[in-house]
Amino acid sequence: MVQMVETETSCCTIISEDVKDAVVLEGSPELGLIGNILGWLLVEELKMKQIGYIDSKKFPPLAVLYKGIAIHPFRIYSTDGIVLFLSDFIIPPTVSYDMSNAIVEWMERNNSKELITFNSMVVMEKSDSVAGAANSEDALKRLGDLELPILPFGNVNGLSGALLTRTATKDIPASCLFAEVLNQYPDPRAAASLVNVLNKMLDIDVNAEPLLKEAKDIEERLKELAKRVQNEPESPIYS
Amino acid sequence: MVQMVETETSCCTIISEDVKDAVVLEGSPELGLIGNILGWLLVEELKMKQIGYIDSKKFPPLAVLYKGIAIHPFRIYSTDGIVLFLSDFIIPPTVSYDMSNAIVEWMERNNSKELITFNSMVVMEKSDSVAGAANSEDALKRLGDLELPILPFGNVNGLSGALLTRTATKDIPASCLFAEVLNQYPDPRAAASLVNVLNKMLDIDVNAEPLLKEAKDIEERLKELAKRVQNEPESPIYS
Amino acid sequence: MVQMVETETSCCTIISEDVKDAVVLEGSPELGLIGNILGWLLVEELKMKQIGYIDSKKFPPLAVLYKGIAIHPFRIYSTDGIVLFLSDFIIPPTVSYDMSNAIVEWMERNNSKELITFNSMVVMEKSDSVAGAANSEDALKRLGDLELPILPFGNVNGLSGALLTRTATKDIPASCLFAEVLNQYPDPRAAASLVNVLNKMLDIDVNAEPLLKEAKDIEERLKELAKRVQNEPESPIYS
Amino acid sequence: MVQMVETETSCCTIISEDVKDAVVLEGSPELGLIGNILGWLLVEELKMKQIGYIDSKKFPPLAVLYKGIAIHPFRIYSTDGIVLFLSDFIIPPTVSYDMSNAIVEWMERNNSKELITFNSMVVMEKSDSVAGAANSEDALKRLGDLELPILPFGNVNGLSGALLTRTATKDIPASCLFAEVLNQYPDPRAAASLVNVLNKMLDIDVNAEPLLKEAKDIEERLKELAKRVQNEPESPIYS
Amino acid sequence: MVQMVETETSCCTIISEDVKDAVVLEGSPELGLIGNILGWLLVEELKMKQIGYIDSKKFPPLAVLYKGIAIHPFRIYSTDGIVLFLSDFIIPPTVSYDMSNAIVEWMERNNSKELITFNSMVVMEKSDSVAGAANSEDALKRLGDLELPILPFGNVNGLSGALLTRTATKDIPASCLFAEVLNQYPDPRAAASLVNVLNKMLDIDVNAEPLLKEAKDIEERLKELAKRVQNEPESPIYS
């Protein structure tokens, strides 16, 4: 039988199986929801298995439906040598500090190899480029080996920012991949742009097509909406 | 004499009689106030008896009048094999976590058979359809047997969301019924749409007519109001 | 010498003389400030004596002037068999729970006979009617004996709501009198409408005339203001 | 060597020399900043010496410059038989309760003779009158002896309100002087109106001229500004 | 091996090497971000080495990228006899009190010679002048020796304000340099104006040119933006 282990800090608890020597991915929804969209793609495409969840009094009361079944809003998944921390809500800033401590404690106990997080950079115009950053000279060198452009300056907000410095303190290599976004709205096309890089980093073969299809659907709907808004007169509520 | 038992968490206390082996319904007012409206209908139609209430420092100071008598704003009712947790105010998110723990603890001690919660799905246009979700494969199968369409993806907010995952952790089957709503306003017609499904699930025979009548009354009043707003000139406050 | 007794909860303290077997009135300012306005009338007309006050860290820093003397903003008054809890500020919701516990504890220790609170019901148009509600069947019957119409459904907010259910838990009879108000502004005319009922309930003979005079003064001033607003051109700040 | 004594409550600490048998003045900035403006005048004109300060985690991070030197934002000054508590920021309401306790504790230990606080009354039109209130019949009588009109009814907000009732509880006489203000802006002219009364009460001879000059300067600047606003076209940011 | 020492208060921890007998500079971003901009210049020009950081639950979750590497948002740097506390985010006011205690404790233990902080004074029109203030008569005298004009009156907000009074309490000399700003936006030109004074105070030779170049770049971009805003018609979102 699988043993669930609790990793607890003052404001949150990780209830999860232990998985040794894995690469850990973190997908929480910052601007563009990049990490969350990419995380769901990996769950589907790699048929990842849920191995645990994070629980906290400070989370919003929320369940997420997946094929009709209510699941925890912050789940942990695993497949061959890869572990994914996947959140479906924006982590409250007051929780991020303790949560990053709990995740890094989990990684230390499980001798995790490295951390990869996902974030976004806001641009005025998209050039479809992707950039990376890391938490040490060594970790940065690896990104160079992948011929990934480096994001030299800027802020990394949210859980991924907190994890980057926290892992550095514990000498765990970590990197962050940045997709270009125009605004805060969900952007599956931006998330898709990271798939190739991730495929190389993890030596996997995930297909970004579902995200590109989703992006086209959203764009179609927005164009449709824009047309209707221009054409329809404002209608009375009761006629 | 009936014995009242206290189930206490750090922020709320259930003061209630114990009722063994019951199906537990939860009716707190999310969008459209579906759970609350449906809960009041059940209290009236099934002549449910109040067996307790939930108390918390974090509730708003509030009493609710029922036939001229002030009652607690969060009450627990019971009738043959059915227990209803009924709230007349929106549960503060900071209370939901502890409250869902207290309710599930009550259910475990009372060997409750299952949980049924009520919620809503916001639609652009109503099709009068109802959908369900559950907290496990087994619980989901039962909904399929009722020929109830499944809501595959989405968020379940509030106490009902928190209860769905909390019961799953304790292996208590739970399901959630979703009515279609257009906005956040009280929608008795939407609540009525759930009555047939609930009749089948609980093998009861509740009549939705009172809710349909209430819906018609609200709609009449809104039409009347719309007419008056169009016809009346803005009147001076003092003449 | 009079002995002051402290009744303390985690967020407030009652410092007061004990008065046995009294009817307790509660006057905190909800919509229309009914309870507060009525309370001040009783203090003046019944020449009630201050016997204590409530103190709390969570109160706003505030003193109230009465004939040039600074007094506590939440005071306790007494006269023949009547005790009045009178607040001059809106009780913060986070204090109401503990405060209602402290007041009911005071009532239990003093064997208080019953509680009467005051509140308001918002109407579109005034009909000068008054309504009542109670915290038990027995308490409700008494209101019927007074030929007082019952307010069957609705919410009772604030300290008076919290006290109605809290006294019920301790088997202390309580009732609430509701005056009609149009909005949240102080309404001495509405407060005056409750005086006759209270006279019958307490077998006293208070004259509502001072409130009606105050109401006329307010109304005169508002009419005057309305005229000036219509006639005066907007004046420059510096000429 | 002077000994500094700490008077500590749960949220603030007074670090100060002890001064026995003094009259204590309190100058915190309520509407019109009356107490603060008057306090600074006294410091200058009476050449008061700083004897301590109040420190609190809940104060805003702030230093005040005085002749180029950074000083604590809440200081305590003394001169012949007079002690002044002078704040340069609006006391957070959550601090006022504990701070008034600490100040009154300091006064009790130092056998302070009385407390005089300063506040304002908002009027539609100024009549240059000043009013007083007190915390007991005896304290009020003294104001009558000064031929000072009494402010019969109203609210006294802020630290001065909290101190008036807190000193009453400890049988320390206290009074409050009210200047007329039109709005919340700093009003040196209103502060100046209190100087004559204070001169009589403390048997001192402070000249209000510096405040009247400051008032004229402010008024000149506002007139100038009003003219410029009327004459200048809105200018583009970059030309 | 270098030893890291923890200096902890109830809400933040300094994790840093000890550096004895240094002059301590503090650069947190108040209006115009003067301290932060100037701090980064010193790090670059003096090739300062990071010796530690400050950590706190109450910080926003944030990492800062520097040449592609994620670093803590509040870092401590050192070079010959100079230590710099450099923050890349606005310190939450609730943290400033404890943090100033922790920094001054660090300074006491390390026998720091003096503190220099940076801030800004808002002006209607720039005159390119710089001013200073200090935390004692002696510290002020030194600024006079530098022929630096003194800022006689005003408020010093933020961590620099809290540090000025806190160091005074511990008899550590401290001064604050003020640059002129027009508003709250980052102002490298204003930060540059402080460089000459700092060069004299620290006997260093830092070149302000990089800040002046940055200022020109910002100004160019704003002019460009202003032109485009004037010329371009508002474009439809979807065409």
mmCIF file with all atom_site columns, C-alpha atoms in Angstrom, chain A residues 16-128:
data_model
loop_
_atom_site.group_PDB
_atom_site.id
_atom_site.type_symbol
_atom_site.label_atom_id
_atom_site.label_alt_id
_atom_site.label_comp_id
_atom_site.label_asym_id
_atom_site.label_entity_id
_atom_site.label_seq_id
_atom_site.pdbx_PDB_ins_code
_atom_site.Cartn_x
_atom_site.Cartn_y
_atom_site.Cartn_z
_atom_site.occupancy
_atom_site.B_iso_or_equiv
_atom_site.pdbx_formal_charge
_atom_site.auth_seq_id
_atom_site.auth_comp_id
_atom_site.auth_asym_id
_atom_site.auth_atom_id
_atom_site.pdbx_PDB_model_num
ATOM 1   C CA . SER A 1 16  ? 1.442   13.126 -0.712  1.00 0.00 ? 16  SER A CA 1
ATOM 2   C CA . GLU A 1 17  ? 3.282   9.955  -1.607  1.00 0.00 ? 17  GLU A CA 1
ATOM 3   C CA . ASP A 1 18  ? 7.045   10.348 -1.651  1.00 0.00 ? 18  ASP A CA 1
ATOM 4   C CA . VAL A 1 19  ? 8.742   10.167 -5.065  1.00 0.00 ? 19  VAL A CA 1
ATOM 5   C CA . LYS A 1 20  ? 12.543  10.002 -4.999  1.00 0.00 ? 20  LYS A CA 1
ATOM 6   C CA . ASP A 1 21  ? 15.052  11.619 -7.363  1.00 0.00 ? 21  ASP A CA 1
ATOM 7   C CA . ALA A 1 22  ? 12.470  13.341 -9.563  1.00 0.00 ? 22  ALA A CA 1
ATOM 8   C CA . VAL A 1 23  ? 12.499  16.576 -11.520 1.00 0.00 ? 23  VAL A CA 1
ATOM 9   C CA . VAL A 1 24  ? 9.859   18.784 -9.918  1.00 0.00 ? 24  VAL A CA 1
ATOM 10  C CA . LEU A 1 25  ? 7.660   21.082 -12.023 1.00 0.00 ? 25  LEU A CA 1
ATOM 11  C CA . GLU A 1 26  ? 5.595   23.846 -10.500 1.00 0.00 ? 26  GLU A CA 1
ATOM 12  C CA . GLY A 1 27  ? 2.507   25.176 -12.282 1.00 0.00 ? 27  GLY A CA 1
ATOM 13  C CA . SER A 1 28  ? 0.622   27.894 -10.448 1.00 0.00 ? 28  SER A CA 1
ATOM 14  C CA . PRO A 1 29  ? -1.382  30.441 -12.394 1.00 0.00 ? 29  PRO A CA 1
ATOM 15  C CA . GLU A 1 30  ? 0.472   33.756 -12.702 1.00 0.00 ? 30  GLU A CA 1
ATOM 16  C CA . LEU A 1 31  ? -0.258  36.274 -15.514 1.00 0.00 ? 31  LEU A CA 1
ATOM 17  C CA . GLY A 1 32  ? -1.606  34.358 -18.532 1.00 0.00 ? 32  GLY A CA 1
ATOM 18  C CA . LEU A 1 33  ? -2.123  31.252 -16.348 1.00 0.00 ? 33  LEU A CA 1
ATOM 19  C CA . ILE A 1 34  ? 0.911   29.754 -18.151 1.00 0.00 ? 34  ILE A CA 1
ATOM 20  C CA . GLY A 1 35  ? 1.950   27.292 -15.448 1.00 0.00 ? 35  GLY A CA 1
ATOM 21  C CA . ASN A 1 36  ? -1.579  26.043 -14.893 1.00 0.00 ? 36  ASN A CA 1
ATOM 22  C CA . ILE A 1 37  ? -2.378  25.569 -18.603 1.00 0.00 ? 37  ILE A CA 1
ATOM 23  C CA . LEU A 1 38  ? 0.931   23.816 -19.226 1.00 0.00 ? 38  LEU A CA 1
ATOM 24  C CA . GLY A 1 39  ? 0.462   21.652 -16.135 1.00 0.00 ? 39  GLY A CA 1
ATOM 25  C CA . TRP A 1 40  ? -2.952  20.405 -17.290 1.00 0.00 ? 40  TRP A CA 1
ATOM 26  C CA . LEU A 1 41  ? -1.457  19.577 -20.710 1.00 0.00 ? 41  LEU A CA 1
ATOM 27  C CA . LEU A 1 42  ? 1.256   17.482 -19.058 1.00 0.00 ? 42  LEU A CA 1
ATOM 28  C CA . VAL A 1 43  ? -1.296  15.665 -16.873 1.00 0.00 ? 43  VAL A CA 1
ATOM 29  C CA . GLU A 1 44  ? -3.302  14.737 -19.972 1.00 0.00 ? 44  GLU A CA 1
ATOM 30  C CA . GLU A 1 45  ? -0.489  13.999 -22.418 1.00 0.00 ? 45  GLU A CA 1
ATOM 31  C CA . LEU A 1 46  ? 1.799   12.169 -19.996 1.00 0.00 ? 46  LEU A CA 1
ATOM 32  C CA . LYS A 1 47  ? -1.153  10.476 -18.255 1.00 0.00 ? 47  LYS A CA 1
ATOM 33  C CA . MET A 1 48  ? 0.255   11.616 -14.916 1.00 0.00 ? 48  MET A CA 1
ATOM 34  C CA . LYS A 1 49  ? -1.181  10.033 -11.777 1.00 0.00 ? 49  LYS A CA 1
ATOM 35  C CA . GLN A 1 50  ? -2.350  12.147 -8.812  1.00 0.00 ? 50  GLN A CA 1
ATOM 36  C CA . ILE A 1 51  ? -0.157  11.307 -5.800  1.00 0.00 ? 51  ILE A CA 1
ATOM 37  C CA . GLY A 1 52  ? -1.301  13.952 -3.338  1.00 0.00 ? 52  GLY A CA 1
ATOM 38  C CA . TYR A 1 53  ? -2.508  17.481 -2.702  1.00 0.00 ? 53  TYR A CA 1
ATOM 39  C CA . ILE A 1 54  ? -1.796  20.590 -0.650  1.00 0.00 ? 54  ILE A CA 1
ATOM 40  C CA . ASP A 1 55  ? -4.318  21.651 1.962   1.00 0.00 ? 55  ASP A CA 1
ATOM 41  C CA . SER A 1 56  ? -4.581  24.998 3.738   1.00 0.00 ? 56  SER A CA 1
ATOM 42  C CA . LYS A 1 57  ? -7.058  26.963 5.804   1.00 0.00 ? 57  LYS A CA 1
ATOM 43  C CA . LYS A 1 58  ? -6.027  29.974 3.784   1.00 0.00 ? 58  LYS A CA 1
ATOM 44  C CA . PHE A 1 59  ? -7.077  28.528 0.437   1.00 0.00 ? 59  PHE A CA 1
ATOM 45  C CA . PRO A 1 60  ? -10.378 29.687 -1.003  1.00 0.00 ? 60  PRO A CA 1
ATOM 46  C CA . PRO A 1 61  ? -13.192 27.131 -0.478  1.00 0.00 ? 61  PRO A CA 1
ATOM 47  C CA . LEU A 1 62  ? -13.044 25.459 -3.875  1.00 0.00 ? 62  LEU A CA 1
ATOM 48  C CA . ALA A 1 63  ? -13.240 22.108 -5.589  1.00 0.00 ? 63  ALA A CA 1
ATOM 49  C CA . VAL A 1 64  ? -12.310 21.598 -9.241  1.00 0.00 ? 64  VAL A CA 1
ATOM 50  C CA . LEU A 1 65  ? -14.278 19.278 -11.531 1.00 0.00 ? 65  LEU A CA 1
ATOM 51  C CA . TYR A 1 66  ? -12.292 16.874 -13.686 1.00 0.00 ? 66  TYR A CA 1
ATOM 52  C CA . LYS A 1 67  ? -14.453 14.580 -15.832 1.00 0.00 ? 67  LYS A CA 1
ATOM 53  C CA . GLY A 1 68  ? -17.297 15.136 -13.363 1.00 0.00 ? 68  GLY A CA 1
ATOM 54  C CA . ILE A 1 69  ? -15.282 14.369 -10.255 1.00 0.00 ? 69  ILE A CA 1
ATOM 55  C CA . ALA A 1 70  ? -14.501 17.028 -7.647  1.00 0.00 ? 70  ALA A CA 1
ATOM 56  C CA . ILE A 1 71  ? -10.778 17.189 -6.909  1.00 0.00 ? 71  ILE A CA 1
ATOM 57  C CA . HIS A 1 72  ? -8.576  19.332 -4.662  1.00 0.00 ? 72  HIS A CA 1
ATOM 58  C CA . PRO A 1 73  ? -7.650  22.690 -6.181  1.00 0.00 ? 73  PRO A CA 1
ATOM 59  C CA . PHE A 1 74  ? -3.896  22.156 -5.564  1.00 0.00 ? 74  PHE A CA 1
ATOM 60  C CA . ARG A 1 75  ? -2.771  18.671 -6.587  1.00 0.00 ? 75  ARG A CA 1
ATOM 61  C CA . ILE A 1 76  ? 0.488   16.784 -6.970  1.00 0.00 ? 76  ILE A CA 1
ATOM 62  C CA . TYR A 1 77  ? 0.987   14.462 -9.933  1.00 0.00 ? 77  TYR A CA 1
ATOM 63  C CA . SER A 1 78  ? 3.718   12.060 -10.929 1.00 0.00 ? 78  SER A CA 1
ATOM 64  C CA . THR A 1 79  ? 4.958   9.999  -13.849 1.00 0.00 ? 79  THR A CA 1
ATOM 65  C CA . ASP A 1 80  ? 8.391   8.505  -14.745 1.00 0.00 ? 80  ASP A CA 1
ATOM 66  C CA . GLY A 1 81  ? 10.818  10.701 -12.829 1.00 0.00 ? 81  GLY A CA 1
ATOM 67  C CA . ILE A 1 82  ? 8.647   13.815 -13.070 1.00 0.00 ? 82  ILE A CA 1
ATOM 68  C CA . VAL A 1 83  ? 6.575   15.354 -10.256 1.00 0.00 ? 83  VAL A CA 1
ATOM 69  C CA . LEU A 1 84  ? 4.147   18.224 -10.897 1.00 0.00 ? 84  LEU A CA 1
ATOM 70  C CA . PHE A 1 85  ? 2.722   20.637 -8.305  1.00 0.00 ? 85  PHE A CA 1
ATOM 71  C CA . LEU A 1 86  ? -0.403  22.013 -10.010 1.00 0.00 ? 86  LEU A CA 1
ATOM 72  C CA . SER A 1 87  ? -2.632  24.752 -8.638  1.00 0.00 ? 87  SER A CA 1
ATOM 73  C CA . ASP A 1 88  ? -5.976  25.839 -10.113 1.00 0.00 ? 88  ASP A CA 1
ATOM 74  C CA . PHE A 1 89  ? -6.216  29.086 -8.177  1.00 0.00 ? 89  PHE A CA 1
ATOM 75  C CA . ILE A 1 90  ? -3.940  32.031 -7.529  1.00 0.00 ? 90  ILE A CA 1
ATOM 76  C CA . ILE A 1 91  ? -1.948  31.304 -4.380  1.00 0.00 ? 91  ILE A CA 1
ATOM 77  C CA . PRO A 1 92  ? -2.673  33.997 -1.760  1.00 0.00 ? 92  PRO A CA 1
ATOM 78  C CA . PRO A 1 93  ? 0.597   35.954 -1.219  1.00 0.00 ? 93  PRO A CA 1
ATOM 79  C CA . THR A 1 94  ? 0.350   35.343 2.546   1.00 0.00 ? 94  THR A CA 1
ATOM 80  C CA . VAL A 1 95  ? 0.569   31.588 1.896   1.00 0.00 ? 95  VAL A CA 1
ATOM 81  C CA . SER A 1 96  ? 3.419   31.605 -0.628  1.00 0.00 ? 96  SER A CA 1
ATOM 82  C CA . TYR A 1 97  ? 6.212   31.892 1.924   1.00 0.00 ? 97  TYR A CA 1
ATOM 83  C CA . ASP A 1 98  ? 5.168   28.892 4.006   1.00 0.00 ? 98  ASP A CA 1
ATOM 84  C CA . MET A 1 99  ? 4.130   26.895 0.964   1.00 0.00 ? 99  MET A CA 1
ATOM 85  C CA . SER A 1 100 ? 7.485   27.373 -0.742  1.00 0.00 ? 100 SER A CA 1
ATOM 86  C CA . ASN A 1 101 ? 9.132   26.169 2.475   1.00 0.00 ? 101 ASN A CA 1
ATOM 87  C CA . ALA A 1 102 ? 6.917   23.062 2.530   1.00 0.00 ? 102 ALA A CA 1
ATOM 88  C CA . ILE A 1 103 ? 7.580   22.257 -1.136  1.00 0.00 ? 103 ILE A CA 1
ATOM 89  C CA . VAL A 1 104 ? 11.344  22.659 -0.781  1.00 0.00 ? 104 VAL A CA 1
ATOM 90  C CA . GLU A 1 105 ? 11.289  20.499 2.362   1.00 0.00 ? 105 GLU A CA 1
ATOM 91  C CA . TRP A 1 106 ? 9.444   17.832 0.346   1.00 0.00 ? 106 TRP A CA 1
ATOM 92  C CA . MET A 1 107 ? 12.097  18.140 -2.391  1.00 0.00 ? 107 MET A CA 1
ATOM 93  C CA . GLU A 1 108 ? 14.981  17.816 0.070   1.00 0.00 ? 108 GLU A CA 1
ATOM 94  C CA . ARG A 1 109 ? 13.469  14.720 1.675   1.00 0.00 ? 109 ARG A CA 1
ATOM 95  C CA . ASN A 1 110 ? 12.865  13.209 -1.760  1.00 0.00 ? 110 ASN A CA 1
ATOM 96  C CA . ASN A 1 111 ? 16.280  14.178 -3.101  1.00 0.00 ? 111 ASN A CA 1
ATOM 97  C CA . SER A 1 112 ? 14.636  15.944 -6.047  1.00 0.00 ? 112 SER A CA 1
ATOM 98  C CA . LYS A 1 113 ? 17.073  16.646 -8.883  1.00 0.00 ? 113 LYS A CA 1
ATOM 99  C CA . GLU A 1 114 ? 15.899  20.070 -9.882  1.00 0.00 ? 114 GLU A CA 1
ATOM 100 C CA . LEU A 1 115 ? 12.952  22.453 -10.059 1.00 0.00 ? 115 LEU A CA 1
ATOM 101 C CA . ILE A 1 116 ? 11.403  23.918 -13.200 1.00 0.00 ? 116 ILE A CA 1
ATOM 102 C CA . THR A 1 117 ? 8.795   26.658 -12.842 1.00 0.00 ? 117 THR A CA 1
ATOM 103 C CA . PHE A 1 118 ? 6.779   28.583 -15.430 1.00 0.00 ? 118 PHE A CA 1
ATOM 104 C CA . ASN A 1 119 ? 5.986   32.261 -15.621 1.00 0.00 ? 119 ASN A CA 1
ATOM 105 C CA . SER A 1 120 ? 5.315   35.018 -18.132 1.00 0.00 ? 120 SER A CA 1
ATOM 106 C CA . MET A 1 121 ? 6.815   38.281 -19.346 1.00 0.00 ? 121 MET A CA 1
ATOM 107 C CA . VAL A 1 122 ? 4.432   41.025 -20.414 1.00 0.00 ? 122 VAL A CA 1
ATOM 108 C CA . VAL A 1 123 ? 5.275   42.440 -23.850 1.00 0.00 ? 123 VAL A CA 1
ATOM 109 C CA . MET A 1 124 ? 3.712   45.178 -26.005 1.00 0.00 ? 124 MET A CA 1
ATOM 110 C CA . GLU A 1 125 ? 3.883   42.981 -29.078 1.00 0.00 ? 125 GLU A CA 1
ATOM 111 C CA . LYS A 1 126 ? 4.470   39.231 -29.278 1.00 0.00 ? 126 LYS A CA 1
ATOM 112 C CA . SER A 1 127 ? 7.573   37.855 -31.021 1.00 0.00 ? 127 SER A CA 1
ATOM 113 C CA . ASP A 1 128 ? 6.848   34.249 -30.014 1.00 0.00 ? 128 ASP A CA 1
#
